[in-house]
């Protein structure tokens, strides 16, 4: 009769341990920056709603639409990073570009923005740039060597 008692033992003696490890690596491969997906989405969400939080909808109508569109784009990138990481982490450089654009946008898109608007966009842009660089660095490190 087989021993079916629940014993806790070492899995290294299991006959399929090498196959299980390989399957585990395949499943988690490319997910090194999974912890960045959430903050990227939250950054996009904040960027989209920041004109209403900081109350500059009347004084900077062009920046309202701009931040809404860029925030939605950052949020969609985050959803793409989560849904299809192997395909989307190449677009982390686009997130870096969005971060740089957010830093200079108050002067390009806005009409004599005040200090609060400038600081808001600089902080959003800097965070997008840093998170994009983290994604790009990790994607480049985990990319297959050619």
mmCIF file of N, CA and C in Angstrom, residues 31-129:
data_model
loop_
_atom_site.group_PDB
_atom_site.id
_atom_site.type_symbol
_atom_site.label_atom_id
_atom_site.label_comp_id
_atom_site.label_asym_id
_atom_site.label_seq_id
_atom_site.Cartn_x
_atom_site.Cartn_y
_atom_site.Cartn_z
ATOM 1 N N UNK A 31 8.801 39.146 -16.115
ATOM 2 C CA UNK A 31 7.973 39.820 -15.114
ATOM 3 C C UNK A 31 8.833 40.394 -14.000
ATOM 4 N N UNK A 32 10.042 40.799 -14.316
ATOM 5 C CA UNK A 32 10.937 41.328 -13.295
ATOM 6 C C UNK A 32 10.475 42.676 -12.760
ATOM 7 N N UNK A 33 9.718 43.411 -13.542
ATOM 8 C CA UNK A 33 9.267 44.731 -13.101
ATOM 9 C C UNK A 33 7.771 44.749 -12.860
ATOM 10 N N UNK A 34 7.236 43.641 -12.415
ATOM 11 C CA UNK A 34 5.799 43.573 -12.161
ATOM 12 C C UNK A 34 5.374 44.552 -11.081
ATOM 13 N N UNK A 35 6.266 44.889 -10.180
ATOM 14 C CA UNK A 35 5.927 45.837 -9.125
ATOM 15 C C UNK A 35 5.837 47.272 -9.643
ATOM 16 N N UNK A 36 6.309 47.524 -10.846
ATOM 17 C CA UNK A 36 6.248 48.863 -11.413
ATOM 18 C C UNK A 36 4.900 49.113 -12.092
ATOM 19 N N UNK A 37 4.197 48.062 -12.487
ATOM 20 C CA UNK A 37 2.943 48.218 -13.223
ATOM 21 C C UNK A 37 1.910 49.017 -12.443
ATOM 22 N N UNK A 38 1.749 48.729 -11.183
ATOM 23 C CA UNK A 38 0.769 49.436 -10.351
ATOM 24 C C UNK A 38 1.080 50.914 -10.204
ATOM 25 N N UNK A 39 2.315 51.272 -9.805
ATOM 26 C CA UNK A 39 2.639 52.699 -9.714
ATOM 27 C C UNK A 39 2.517 53.444 -11.042
ATOM 28 N N UNK A 40 2.821 52.787 -12.153
ATOM 29 C CA UNK A 40 2.669 53.433 -13.459
ATOM 30 C C UNK A 40 1.193 53.731 -13.721
ATOM 31 N N UNK A 41 0.331 52.770 -13.412
ATOM 32 C CA UNK A 41 -1.102 52.990 -13.604
ATOM 33 C C UNK A 41 -1.609 54.114 -12.703
ATOM 34 N N UNK A 42 -1.176 54.120 -11.447
ATOM 35 C CA UNK A 42 -1.605 55.178 -10.524
ATOM 36 C C UNK A 42 -1.081 56.545 -10.963
ATOM 37 N N UNK A 43 0.128 56.574 -11.512
ATOM 38 C CA UNK A 43 0.669 57.837 -12.027
ATOM 39 C C UNK A 43 -0.167 58.336 -13.199
ATOM 40 N N UNK A 44 -0.542 57.448 -14.100
ATOM 41 C CA UNK A 44 -1.394 57.840 -15.220
ATOM 42 C C UNK A 44 -2.752 58.325 -14.752
ATOM 43 N N UNK A 45 -3.309 57.652 -13.766
ATOM 44 C CA UNK A 45 -4.598 58.064 -13.211
ATOM 45 C C UNK A 45 -4.489 59.442 -12.577
ATOM 46 N N UNK A 46 -3.436 59.669 -11.803
ATOM 47 C CA UNK A 46 -3.273 60.986 -11.187
ATOM 48 C C UNK A 46 -3.051 62.062 -12.239
ATOM 49 N N UNK A 47 -2.254 61.749 -13.249
ATOM 50 C CA UNK A 47 -2.010 62.732 -14.315
ATOM 51 C C UNK A 47 -3.313 63.125 -14.998
ATOM 52 N N UNK A 48 -4.180 62.153 -15.208
ATOM 53 C CA UNK A 48 -5.444 62.425 -15.891
ATOM 54 C C UNK A 48 -6.374 63.297 -15.049
ATOM 55 N N UNK A 49 -6.370 63.122 -13.738
ATOM 56 C CA UNK A 49 -7.303 63.876 -12.888
ATOM 57 C C UNK A 49 -6.658 65.064 -12.190
ATOM 58 N N UNK A 50 -5.364 65.277 -12.368
ATOM 59 C CA UNK A 50 -4.665 66.351 -11.655
ATOM 60 C C UNK A 50 -5.218 67.756 -11.928
ATOM 61 N N UNK A 51 -5.711 68.070 -13.130
ATOM 62 C CA UNK A 51 -6.271 69.416 -13.302
ATOM 63 C C UNK A 51 -7.463 69.694 -12.384
ATOM 64 N N UNK A 52 -8.234 68.666 -12.078
ATOM 65 C CA UNK A 52 -9.391 68.861 -11.203
ATOM 66 C C UNK A 52 -8.977 68.838 -9.735
ATOM 67 N N UNK A 53 -7.913 68.102 -9.422
ATOM 68 C CA UNK A 53 -7.426 68.073 -8.044
ATOM 69 C C UNK A 53 -6.785 69.409 -7.684
ATOM 70 N N UNK A 54 -6.006 69.967 -8.603
ATOM 71 C CA UNK A 54 -5.308 71.230 -8.342
ATOM 72 C C UNK A 54 -6.099 72.458 -8.785
ATOM 73 N N UNK A 55 -7.263 72.257 -9.330
ATOM 74 C CA UNK A 55 -8.196 73.342 -9.704
ATOM 75 C C UNK A 55 -7.590 74.349 -10.680
ATOM 76 N N UNK A 56 -7.030 73.841 -11.778
ATOM 77 C CA UNK A 56 -6.596 74.774 -12.818
ATOM 78 C C UNK A 56 -7.338 74.534 -14.124
ATOM 79 N N UNK A 57 -8.572 74.051 -14.020
ATOM 80 C CA UNK A 57 -9.372 73.803 -15.219
ATOM 81 C C UNK A 57 -9.776 75.102 -15.905
ATOM 82 N N UNK A 58 -9.990 76.158 -15.161
ATOM 83 C CA UNK A 58 -10.406 77.426 -15.770
ATOM 84 C C UNK A 58 -9.216 78.230 -16.273
ATOM 85 N N UNK A 59 -8.099 78.185 -15.551
ATOM 86 C CA UNK A 59 -6.958 79.021 -15.929
ATOM 87 C C UNK A 59 -6.089 78.402 -17.024
ATOM 88 N N UNK A 60 -6.088 77.070 -17.164
ATOM 89 C CA UNK A 60 -5.253 76.395 -18.154
ATOM 90 C C UNK A 60 -6.055 75.342 -18.914
ATOM 91 N N UNK A 61 -7.021 75.741 -19.742
ATOM 92 C CA UNK A 61 -7.844 74.728 -20.416
ATOM 93 C C UNK A 61 -7.050 73.828 -21.370
ATOM 94 N N UNK A 62 -6.002 74.339 -21.970
ATOM 95 C CA UNK A 62 -5.202 73.500 -22.872
ATOM 96 C C UNK A 62 -4.459 72.417 -22.085
ATOM 97 N N UNK A 63 -3.967 72.761 -20.914
ATOM 98 C CA UNK A 63 -3.276 71.772 -20.097
ATOM 99 C C UNK A 63 -4.228 70.751 -19.486
ATOM 100 N N UNK A 64 -5.476 71.119 -19.313
ATOM 101 C CA UNK A 64 -6.463 70.159 -18.807
ATOM 102 C C UNK A 64 -6.614 69.010 -19.796
ATOM 103 N N UNK A 65 -6.855 69.344 -21.045
ATOM 104 C CA UNK A 65 -6.999 68.303 -22.073
ATOM 105 C C UNK A 65 -5.689 67.544 -22.256
ATOM 106 N N UNK A 66 -4.578 68.266 -22.216
ATOM 107 C CA UNK A 66 -3.267 67.644 -22.377
ATOM 108 C C UNK A 66 -3.004 66.615 -21.282
ATOM 109 N N UNK A 67 -3.181 67.000 -20.024
ATOM 110 C CA UNK A 67 -2.914 66.072 -18.927
ATOM 111 C C UNK A 67 -3.883 64.898 -18.935
ATOM 112 N N UNK A 68 -5.115 65.134 -19.340
ATOM 113 C CA UNK A 68 -6.080 64.039 -19.437
ATOM 114 C C UNK A 68 -5.621 63.019 -20.478
ATOM 115 N N UNK A 69 -5.214 63.480 -21.638
ATOM 116 C CA UNK A 69 -4.790 62.580 -22.714
ATOM 117 C C UNK A 69 -3.498 61.852 -22.353
ATOM 118 N N UNK A 70 -2.512 62.568 -21.811
ATOM 119 C CA UNK A 70 -1.246 61.938 -21.437
ATOM 120 C C UNK A 70 -1.466 60.956 -20.287
ATOM 121 N N UNK A 71 -2.323 61.309 -19.342
ATOM 122 C CA UNK A 71 -2.625 60.396 -18.240
ATOM 123 C C UNK A 71 -3.274 59.111 -18.726
ATOM 124 N N UNK A 72 -4.184 59.234 -19.665
ATOM 125 C CA UNK A 72 -4.807 58.032 -20.238
ATOM 126 C C UNK A 72 -3.760 57.201 -20.980
ATOM 127 N N UNK A 73 -2.848 57.857 -21.689
ATOM 128 C CA UNK A 73 -1.787 57.126 -22.406
ATOM 129 C C UNK A 73 -0.880 56.381 -21.431
ATOM 130 N N UNK A 74 -0.517 57.016 -20.324
ATOM 131 C CA UNK A 74 0.331 56.352 -19.330
ATOM 132 C C UNK A 74 -0.425 55.178 -18.702
ATOM 133 N N UNK A 75 -1.703 55.372 -18.414
ATOM 134 C CA UNK A 75 -2.508 54.290 -17.860
ATOM 135 C C UNK A 75 -2.634 53.115 -18.817
ATOM 136 N N UNK A 76 -2.793 53.407 -20.099
ATOM 137 C CA UNK A 76 -2.873 52.323 -21.090
ATOM 138 C C UNK A 76 -1.543 51.585 -21.226
ATOM 139 N N UNK A 77 -0.436 52.321 -21.122
ATOM 140 C CA UNK A 77 0.863 51.652 -21.127
ATOM 141 C C UNK A 77 0.980 50.703 -19.934
ATOM 142 N N UNK A 78 0.517 51.157 -18.774
ATOM 143 C CA UNK A 78 0.574 50.302 -17.583
ATOM 144 C C UNK A 78 -0.279 49.056 -17.766
ATOM 145 N N UNK A 79 -1.455 49.209 -18.330
ATOM 146 C CA UNK A 79 -2.293 48.034 -18.583
ATOM 147 C C UNK A 79 -1.634 47.097 -19.586
ATOM 148 N N UNK A 80 -0.976 47.664 -20.586
ATOM 149 C CA UNK A 80 -0.242 46.840 -21.545
ATOM 150 C C UNK A 80 0.929 46.127 -20.899
ATOM 151 N N UNK A 81 1.655 46.818 -19.980
ATOM 152 C CA UNK A 81 2.754 46.178 -19.266
ATOM 153 C C UNK A 81 2.254 44.985 -18.471
ATOM 154 N N UNK A 82 1.035 45.084 -17.948
ATOM 155 C CA UNK A 82 0.478 44.002 -17.148
ATOM 156 C C UNK A 82 -0.053 42.875 -18.032
ATOM 157 N N UNK A 83 -0.754 43.228 -19.102
ATOM 158 C CA UNK A 83 -1.417 42.219 -19.936
ATOM 159 C C UNK A 83 -0.444 41.458 -20.841
ATOM 160 N N UNK A 84 0.493 42.150 -21.445
ATOM 161 C CA UNK A 84 1.419 41.513 -22.389
ATOM 162 C C UNK A 84 2.836 42.025 -22.141
ATOM 163 N N UNK A 85 3.449 41.615 -21.049
ATOM 164 C CA UNK A 85 4.742 42.197 -20.681
ATOM 165 C C UNK A 85 5.846 41.951 -21.698
ATOM 166 N N UNK A 86 5.885 40.790 -22.298
ATOM 167 C CA UNK A 86 6.964 40.491 -23.245
ATOM 168 C C UNK A 86 6.909 41.413 -24.460
ATOM 169 N N UNK A 87 5.717 41.801 -24.853
ATOM 170 C CA UNK A 87 5.569 42.674 -26.022
ATOM 171 C C UNK A 87 5.672 44.153 -25.662
ATOM 172 N N UNK A 88 5.243 44.507 -24.465
ATOM 173 C CA UNK A 88 5.086 45.919 -24.138
ATOM 174 C C UNK A 88 6.304 46.561 -23.490
ATOM 175 N N UNK A 89 7.200 45.804 -22.879
ATOM 176 C CA UNK A 89 8.307 46.447 -22.194
ATOM 177 C C UNK A 89 9.253 47.144 -23.154
ATOM 178 N N UNK A 90 9.167 46.839 -24.431
ATOM 179 C CA UNK A 90 9.918 47.612 -25.415
ATOM 180 C C UNK A 90 9.403 49.031 -25.546
ATOM 181 N N UNK A 91 8.146 49.234 -25.157
ATOM 182 C CA UNK A 91 7.559 50.573 -25.197
ATOM 183 C C UNK A 91 7.823 51.382 -23.931
ATOM 184 N N UNK A 92 8.650 50.862 -23.041
ATOM 185 C CA UNK A 92 8.956 51.630 -21.844
ATOM 186 C C UNK A 92 9.750 52.885 -22.189
ATOM 187 N N UNK A 93 10.411 52.887 -23.341
ATOM 188 C CA UNK A 93 11.083 54.120 -23.779
ATOM 189 C C UNK A 93 10.053 55.183 -24.150
ATOM 190 N N UNK A 94 8.886 54.762 -24.610
ATOM 191 C CA UNK A 94 7.823 55.735 -24.882
ATOM 192 C C UNK A 94 7.379 56.396 -23.590
ATOM 193 N N UNK A 95 7.391 55.649 -22.508
ATOM 194 C CA UNK A 95 7.041 56.234 -21.221
ATOM 195 C C UNK A 95 8.085 57.260 -20.791
ATOM 196 N N UNK A 96 9.354 56.995 -21.087
ATOM 197 C CA UNK A 96 10.404 57.977 -20.805
ATOM 198 C C UNK A 96 10.165 59.249 -21.608
ATOM 199 N N UNK A 97 9.780 59.088 -22.864
ATOM 200 C CA UNK A 97 9.496 60.257 -23.703
ATOM 201 C C UNK A 97 8.292 61.032 -23.172
ATOM 202 N N UNK A 98 7.268 60.317 -22.706
ATOM 203 C CA UNK A 98 6.113 60.994 -22.112
ATOM 204 C C UNK A 98 6.519 61.754 -20.857
ATOM 205 N N UNK A 99 7.433 61.199 -20.078
ATOM 206 C CA UNK A 99 7.912 61.885 -18.884
ATOM 207 C C UNK A 99 8.635 63.178 -19.227
ATOM 208 N N UNK A 100 9.505 63.124 -20.220
ATOM 209 C CA UNK A 100 10.215 64.342 -20.640
ATOM 210 C C UNK A 100 9.229 65.367 -21.186
ATOM 211 N N UNK A 101 8.252 64.903 -21.962
ATOM 212 C CA UNK A 101 7.243 65.822 -22.504
ATOM 213 C C UNK A 101 6.430 66.470 -21.381
ATOM 214 N N UNK A 102 6.085 65.706 -20.350
ATOM 215 C CA UNK A 102 5.320 66.271 -19.232
ATOM 216 C C UNK A 102 6.106 67.358 -18.513
ATOM 217 N N UNK A 103 7.426 67.222 -18.466
ATOM 218 C CA UNK A 103 8.247 68.236 -17.795
ATOM 219 C C UNK A 103 8.217 69.552 -18.561
ATOM 220 N N UNK A 104 8.269 69.505 -19.891
ATOM 221 C CA UNK A 104 8.318 70.747 -20.672
ATOM 222 C C UNK A 104 6.945 71.241 -21.124
ATOM 223 N N UNK A 105 5.911 70.435 -20.943
ATOM 224 C CA UNK A 105 4.577 70.776 -21.446
ATOM 225 C C UNK A 105 3.968 72.050 -20.858
ATOM 226 N N UNK A 106 4.188 72.393 -19.590
ATOM 227 C CA UNK A 106 3.550 73.622 -19.096
ATOM 228 C C UNK A 106 3.938 74.867 -19.890
ATOM 229 N N UNK A 107 5.165 74.898 -20.392
ATOM 230 C CA UNK A 107 5.598 76.069 -21.148
ATOM 231 C C UNK A 107 5.231 75.969 -22.625
ATOM 232 N N UNK A 108 5.113 74.742 -23.142
ATOM 233 C CA UNK A 108 4.782 74.570 -24.557
ATOM 234 C C UNK A 108 3.270 74.634 -24.767
ATOM 235 N N UNK A 109 2.521 73.932 -23.939
ATOM 236 C CA UNK A 109 1.075 73.842 -24.110
ATOM 237 C C UNK A 109 0.347 74.914 -23.311
ATOM 238 N N UNK A 110 0.847 75.195 -22.113
ATOM 239 C CA UNK A 110 0.153 76.119 -21.210
ATOM 240 C C UNK A 110 0.309 77.576 -21.602
ATOM 241 N N UNK A 111 -0.494 78.397 -20.959
ATOM 242 C CA UNK A 111 -0.476 79.842 -21.189
ATOM 243 C C UNK A 111 -0.085 80.518 -19.875
ATOM 244 N N UNK A 112 1.205 80.833 -19.730
ATOM 245 C CA UNK A 112 1.795 81.393 -18.510
ATOM 246 C C UNK A 112 1.312 80.663 -17.263
ATOM 247 N N UNK A 113 1.740 79.398 -17.113
ATOM 248 C CA UNK A 113 1.285 78.590 -15.976
ATOM 249 C C UNK A 113 1.850 79.101 -14.657
ATOM 250 N N UNK A 114 1.102 78.875 -13.586
ATOM 251 C CA UNK A 114 1.593 79.274 -12.268
ATOM 252 C C UNK A 114 2.484 78.175 -11.686
ATOM 253 N N UNK A 115 3.037 78.435 -10.528
ATOM 254 C CA UNK A 115 4.009 77.523 -9.925
ATOM 255 C C UNK A 115 3.416 76.154 -9.617
ATOM 256 N N UNK A 116 2.181 76.090 -9.164
ATOM 257 C CA UNK A 116 1.557 74.804 -8.836
ATOM 258 C C UNK A 116 1.433 73.900 -10.046
ATOM 259 N N UNK A 117 1.050 74.464 -11.168
ATOM 260 C CA UNK A 117 0.921 73.686 -12.403
ATOM 261 C C UNK A 117 2.292 73.196 -12.857
ATOM 262 N N UNK A 118 3.285 74.057 -12.779
ATOM 263 C CA UNK A 118 4.638 73.684 -13.209
ATOM 264 C C UNK A 118 5.187 72.565 -12.333
ATOM 265 N N UNK A 119 5.067 72.714 -11.018
ATOM 266 C CA UNK A 119 5.584 71.697 -10.099
ATOM 267 C C UNK A 119 4.843 70.382 -10.295
ATOM 268 N N UNK A 120 3.532 70.440 -10.472
ATOM 269 C CA UNK A 120 2.737 69.227 -10.695
ATOM 270 C C UNK A 120 3.239 68.477 -11.925
ATOM 271 N N UNK A 121 3.399 69.168 -13.037
ATOM 272 C CA UNK A 121 3.833 68.492 -14.257
ATOM 273 C C UNK A 121 5.279 68.018 -14.171
ATOM 274 N N UNK A 122 6.135 68.751 -13.476
ATOM 275 C CA UNK A 122 7.524 68.311 -13.324
ATOM 276 C C UNK A 122 7.586 67.036 -12.486
ATOM 277 N N UNK A 123 6.810 66.977 -11.409
ATOM 278 C CA UNK A 123 6.814 65.776 -10.567
ATOM 279 C C UNK A 123 6.252 64.581 -11.340
ATOM 280 N N UNK A 124 5.143 64.780 -12.051
ATOM 281 C CA UNK A 124 4.578 63.690 -12.857
ATOM 282 C C UNK A 124 5.580 63.242 -13.916
ATOM 283 N N UNK A 125 6.195 64.195 -14.599
ATOM 284 C CA UNK A 125 7.168 63.865 -15.637
ATOM 285 C C UNK A 125 8.385 63.147 -15.095
ATOM 286 N N UNK A 126 8.891 63.604 -13.943
ATOM 287 C CA UNK A 126 10.061 62.958 -13.351
ATOM 288 C C UNK A 126 9.734 61.528 -12.928
ATOM 289 N N UNK A 127 8.564 61.327 -12.329
ATOM 290 C CA UNK A 127 8.168 59.975 -11.936
ATOM 291 C C UNK A 127 7.984 59.076 -13.156
ATOM 292 N N UNK A 128 7.365 59.604 -14.213
ATOM 293 C CA UNK A 128 7.194 58.811 -15.433
ATOM 294 C C UNK A 128 8.550 58.461 -16.043
ATOM 295 N N UNK A 129 9.467 59.398 -16.022
ATOM 296 C CA UNK A 129 10.804 59.150 -16.559
ATOM 297 C C UNK A 129 11.527 58.079 -15.747
#
